[in-house]
Amino acid sequence: MNQILDALKATAPTASDVMNHSVTFSPRRWKTGWPHHLRRVPPFRDDATATLTRAEVFLFAGAVVDSGFQREQIIDFLGATLAYGAGQSPDVLLLQQFLRNKGKATALLQAIRGLEGAEPAEQYAALTGTGLRPKYASLVAYFLAGPQEAGDDKPVIICSKRAAVAGLPADHDWSGEEYGEYLTRLRAARDEYDSGLAVDAVEFAARQFAD
C-alpha cells in the first residue's frame, strides 16, 4: 500500500527540515577503521560522537564537483556520506569492510566519476553494480546531484522503510527499474500534495513517517 500522501500530510516537510536533518555518528570509529589502501582519511575530528547534517554532506559533494572529481575530494565525500547514512548502526562495520576490498573501492571511485549526465535510475544502477548496498548507492547519487528544487529530476535516498511507505518491497535489493518506480511514486504524491516541493522533501517525509 502506498502511504506517501499520508506521510506528507502527517509530516508537512519543508526544505529547511531536509537540509537541517542531522545524524549522530562516531568520527573516531570511522577514522580508526578507514582502509589504509585509500591513502587518505576523511577530515573528521577525533571525537567519540558528532553530528552531521544533510547540508554539510552537500558541501562535501560540492567540493567533489568543483574539483573535477579528484580522488581526495571523493574520499572525503564518501566518508561524510557513509557516516550520515550509517549513523551509529552496525552498517559502519559493513561499509568499512566494503571499502577495504580494493577492487570494490576502486570500482566505486570509477562509478562515481561516471555519474555525471546519467539519469537517476542509471546512476543508482551503476553504484549498486559495484556491490555497494542500495541505501548507500542512493545516498551517494543523491548528495552528488546537489540540493534539490521543485522542478529537479534527481536521485533521492531509498531504504527499506522508505520503500515500504512507497508500497515497494522492503528489505530488497531494488533494481534500477524498481528505483525508477520509487522515484515516480514520490513525484506523483508530491504533485498531488504540493508541486512546489522538491522530491527529497517527499523522501524525507516518508522516512519520518515510518518511525
CSV table of C-alpha atoms in Angstrom, one decimal:
chain,number,residue,atom,x,y,z
A,1,MET,CA,0.0,0.0,0.0
A,2,ASN,CA,1.3,3.4,-1.0
A,3,GLN,CA,1.3,5.7,2.1
A,4,ILE,CA,3.3,8.6,0.7
A,5,LEU,CA,0.4,11.1,0.8
A,6,ASP,CA,-0.3,10.1,4.4
A,7,ALA,CA,3.4,10.7,5.2
A,8,LEU,CA,3.3,14.2,3.6
A,9,LYS,CA,0.1,15.2,5.4
A,10,ALA,CA,1.4,13.9,8.7
A,11,THR,CA,4.9,15.4,8.4
A,12,ALA,CA,4.4,18.6,6.3
A,13,PRO,CA,8.1,18.7,5.3
A,14,THR,CA,10.0,21.9,4.4
A,15,ALA,CA,13.3,22.4,2.5
A,16,SER,CA,14.7,23.5,5.9
A,17,ASP,CA,13.7,20.3,7.5
A,18,VAL,CA,15.5,18.3,4.9
A,19,MET,CA,18.7,20.3,4.9
A,20,ASN,CA,18.9,20.5,8.7
A,21,HIS,CA,18.3,16.9,9.4
A,22,SER,CA,21.2,15.6,11.4
A,23,VAL,CA,22.6,12.2,12.3
A,24,THR,CA,24.8,11.3,15.2
A,25,PHE,CA,27.9,9.2,14.3
A,26,SER,CA,31.4,8.4,15.7
A,27,PRO,CA,34.2,10.2,13.9
A,28,ARG,CA,36.8,8.2,15.8
A,29,ARG,CA,35.2,4.9,14.8
A,30,TRP,CA,35.3,5.9,11.1
A,31,LYS,CA,38.9,7.2,11.3
A,32,THR,CA,40.3,4.1,13.1
A,33,GLY,CA,38.5,1.7,10.7
A,34,TRP,CA,39.2,3.6,7.5
A,35,PRO,CA,41.1,1.5,4.9
A,36,HIS,CA,44.8,2.3,4.6
A,37,HIS,CA,44.9,1.5,0.9
A,38,LEU,CA,42.8,4.6,0.2
A,39,ARG,CA,45.8,6.7,1.4
A,40,ARG,CA,43.6,9.4,2.7
A,41,VAL,CA,41.3,9.6,5.8
A,42,PRO,CA,38.2,11.9,5.7
A,43,PRO,CA,38.8,15.1,7.8
A,44,PHE,CA,36.8,14.0,10.8
A,45,ARG,CA,37.7,15.4,14.3
A,46,ASP,CA,39.0,12.8,16.7
A,47,ASP,CA,35.7,12.8,18.7
A,48,ALA,CA,33.7,9.9,20.1
A,49,THR,CA,30.5,11.4,18.8
A,50,ALA,CA,29.5,14.2,16.5
A,51,THR,CA,26.5,15.2,14.3
A,52,LEU,CA,26.3,15.7,10.5
A,53,THR,CA,23.5,17.4,8.6
A,54,ARG,CA,22.5,16.9,5.0
A,55,ALA,CA,23.6,20.5,4.3
A,56,GLU,CA,27.1,19.6,5.5
A,57,VAL,CA,27.2,16.5,3.3
A,58,PHE,CA,26.1,18.6,0.3
A,59,LEU,CA,29.2,20.8,0.9
A,60,PHE,CA,31.5,17.7,0.6
A,61,ALA,CA,29.6,16.8,-2.6
A,62,GLY,CA,30.0,20.3,-4.0
A,63,ALA,CA,33.8,20.1,-3.4
A,64,VAL,CA,33.9,16.9,-5.5
A,65,VAL,CA,32.1,18.5,-8.4
A,66,ASP,CA,34.2,21.7,-8.1
A,67,SER,CA,37.4,19.7,-8.1
A,68,GLY,CA,36.5,17.8,-11.3
A,69,PHE,CA,36.0,14.6,-9.3
A,70,GLN,CA,39.5,14.5,-7.8
A,71,ARG,CA,40.3,11.4,-5.7
A,72,GLU,CA,40.9,13.2,-2.5
A,73,GLN,CA,37.6,15.1,-2.6
A,74,ILE,CA,35.7,11.9,-3.5
A,75,ILE,CA,37.2,10.1,-0.5
A,76,ASP,CA,36.3,13.0,1.9
A,77,PHE,CA,32.8,12.9,0.4
A,78,LEU,CA,32.4,9.2,0.8
A,79,GLY,CA,33.4,9.4,4.5
A,80,ALA,CA,30.7,12.1,5.1
A,81,THR,CA,28.0,10.4,3.1
A,82,LEU,CA,28.5,6.9,4.5
A,83,ALA,CA,28.8,8.3,8.0
A,84,TYR,CA,25.5,10.2,7.5
A,85,GLY,CA,23.8,7.1,6.2
A,86,ALA,CA,25.0,4.7,8.8
A,87,GLY,CA,24.9,6.8,11.9
A,88,GLN,CA,25.8,4.6,14.8
A,89,SER,CA,24.3,1.4,13.3
A,90,PRO,CA,26.1,-1.9,12.6
A,91,ASP,CA,26.3,-0.8,9.0
A,92,VAL,CA,29.5,1.1,9.8
A,93,LEU,CA,31.5,-2.1,10.1
A,94,LEU,CA,29.9,-3.5,6.9
A,95,LEU,CA,30.8,-0.3,5.0
A,96,GLN,CA,34.4,-0.4,6.2
A,97,GLN,CA,34.7,-4.0,5.1
A,98,PHE,CA,33.4,-3.0,1.7
A,99,LEU,CA,35.9,-0.2,1.4
A,100,ARG,CA,38.8,-2.5,2.5
A,101,ASN,CA,38.2,-4.6,-0.7
A,102,LYS,CA,40.5,-2.8,-3.1
A,103,GLY,CA,38.6,-4.0,-6.1
A,104,LYS,CA,35.2,-2.8,-4.9
A,105,ALA,CA,36.6,0.5,-3.6
A,106,THR,CA,38.3,1.2,-7.0
A,107,ALA,CA,35.1,0.3,-8.8
A,108,LEU,CA,33.1,2.7,-6.6
A,109,LEU,CA,35.5,5.5,-7.3
A,110,GLN,CA,35.3,4.9,-11.0
A,111,ALA,CA,31.5,4.7,-10.9
A,112,ILE,CA,31.3,8.0,-9.1
A,113,ARG,CA,33.3,9.7,-11.8
A,114,GLY,CA,31.0,8.3,-14.4
A,115,LEU,CA,27.7,9.5,-12.9
A,116,GLU,CA,27.5,13.0,-14.4
A,117,GLY,CA,24.9,13.3,-17.1
A,118,ALA,CA,23.2,9.9,-16.4
A,119,GLU,CA,19.6,9.5,-15.4
A,120,PRO,CA,18.9,9.0,-11.6
A,121,ALA,CA,18.0,5.3,-12.1
A,122,GLU,CA,21.1,4.8,-14.2
A,123,GLN,CA,23.3,6.4,-11.5
A,124,TYR,CA,21.7,4.1,-8.9
A,125,ALA,CA,22.3,1.0,-11.0
A,126,ALA,CA,25.9,2.0,-11.7
A,127,LEU,CA,26.6,2.4,-8.0
A,128,THR,CA,24.8,-0.8,-6.9
A,129,GLY,CA,26.7,-2.6,-9.6
A,130,THR,CA,29.9,-2.0,-7.6
A,131,GLY,CA,28.5,-4.1,-4.7
A,132,LEU,CA,27.5,-1.0,-2.7
A,133,ARG,CA,24.3,-1.7,-0.8
A,134,PRO,CA,21.2,0.1,-2.3
A,135,LYS,CA,20.6,2.6,0.5
A,136,TYR,CA,24.2,3.8,0.3
A,137,ALA,CA,24.3,3.8,-3.5
A,138,SER,CA,21.2,6.1,-3.4
A,139,LEU,CA,22.9,8.3,-0.8
A,140,VAL,CA,26.0,8.8,-3.0
A,141,ALA,CA,23.9,9.6,-6.0
A,142,TYR,CA,21.6,11.9,-4.0
A,143,PHE,CA,24.2,14.1,-2.5
A,144,LEU,CA,26.4,14.3,-5.6
A,145,ALA,CA,23.4,15.6,-7.6
A,146,GLY,CA,23.3,18.6,-5.3
A,147,PRO,CA,20.5,20.4,-3.3
A,148,GLN,CA,17.1,19.9,-4.9
A,149,GLU,CA,14.4,22.3,-6.1
A,150,ALA,CA,10.8,21.5,-7.1
A,151,GLY,CA,11.4,21.0,-10.8
A,152,ASP,CA,14.5,18.8,-10.5
A,153,ASP,CA,14.7,15.2,-11.7
A,154,LYS,CA,17.4,14.0,-9.3
A,155,PRO,CA,18.1,10.9,-7.2
A,156,VAL,CA,16.8,10.5,-3.6
A,157,ILE,CA,17.5,8.2,-0.8
A,158,ILE,CA,15.9,4.7,-0.6
A,159,CYS,CA,15.9,2.3,2.2
A,160,SER,CA,13.6,-0.5,3.5
A,161,LYS,CA,11.4,1.9,5.5
A,162,ARG,CA,11.1,4.5,2.7
A,163,ALA,CA,10.3,1.7,0.2
A,164,ALA,CA,7.6,0.3,2.4
A,165,VAL,CA,5.9,3.7,2.6
A,166,ALA,CA,6.0,3.9,-1.2
A,167,GLY,CA,4.4,0.5,-1.5
A,168,LEU,CA,7.5,-1.3,-2.7
A,169,PRO,CA,9.0,-4.5,-1.2
A,170,ALA,CA,11.1,-3.7,1.9
A,171,ASP,CA,14.4,-5.4,2.7
A,172,HIS,CA,15.1,-5.9,-1.0
A,173,ASP,CA,17.9,-5.2,-3.4
A,174,TRP,CA,15.9,-2.9,-5.7
A,175,SER,CA,16.9,-2.9,-9.3
A,176,GLY,CA,17.4,0.3,-11.3
A,177,GLU,CA,13.9,-0.2,-12.8
A,178,GLU,CA,12.4,-0.5,-9.3
A,179,TYR,CA,14.3,2.5,-8.1
A,180,GLY,CA,12.9,4.4,-11.0
A,181,GLU,CA,9.4,3.3,-10.0
A,182,TYR,CA,10.1,4.5,-6.5
A,183,LEU,CA,11.0,8.0,-7.8
A,184,THR,CA,7.9,8.0,-10.0
A,185,ARG,CA,5.7,7.3,-6.9
A,186,LEU,CA,7.4,10.0,-4.9
A,187,ARG,CA,6.9,12.6,-7.7
A,188,ALA,CA,3.2,11.6,-8.2
A,189,ALA,CA,2.5,12.1,-4.5
A,190,ARG,CA,4.4,15.3,-4.4
A,191,ASP,CA,2.4,16.7,-7.4
A,192,GLU,CA,-0.9,15.8,-5.7
A,193,TYR,CA,0.2,17.3,-2.3
A,194,ASP,CA,2.3,20.3,-3.3
A,195,SER,CA,4.0,20.7,-6.6
A,196,GLY,CA,6.3,23.3,-5.1
A,197,LEU,CA,8.1,20.7,-3.0
A,198,ALA,CA,11.4,19.1,-4.0
A,199,VAL,CA,11.2,15.3,-4.3
A,200,ASP,CA,13.7,14.9,-1.4
A,201,ALA,CA,11.2,16.5,0.9
A,202,VAL,CA,8.8,13.7,0.0
A,203,GLU,CA,11.5,11.1,0.7
A,204,PHE,CA,12.3,12.8,4.0
A,205,ALA,CA,8.6,12.7,4.9
A,206,ALA,CA,8.4,9.0,4.1
A,207,ARG,CA,11.3,8.2,6.4
A,208,GLN,CA,9.9,10.3,9.2
A,209,PHE,CA,6.5,8.8,8.8
A,210,ALA,CA,8.0,5.3,9.0
A,211,ASP,CA,9.2,6.0,12.6
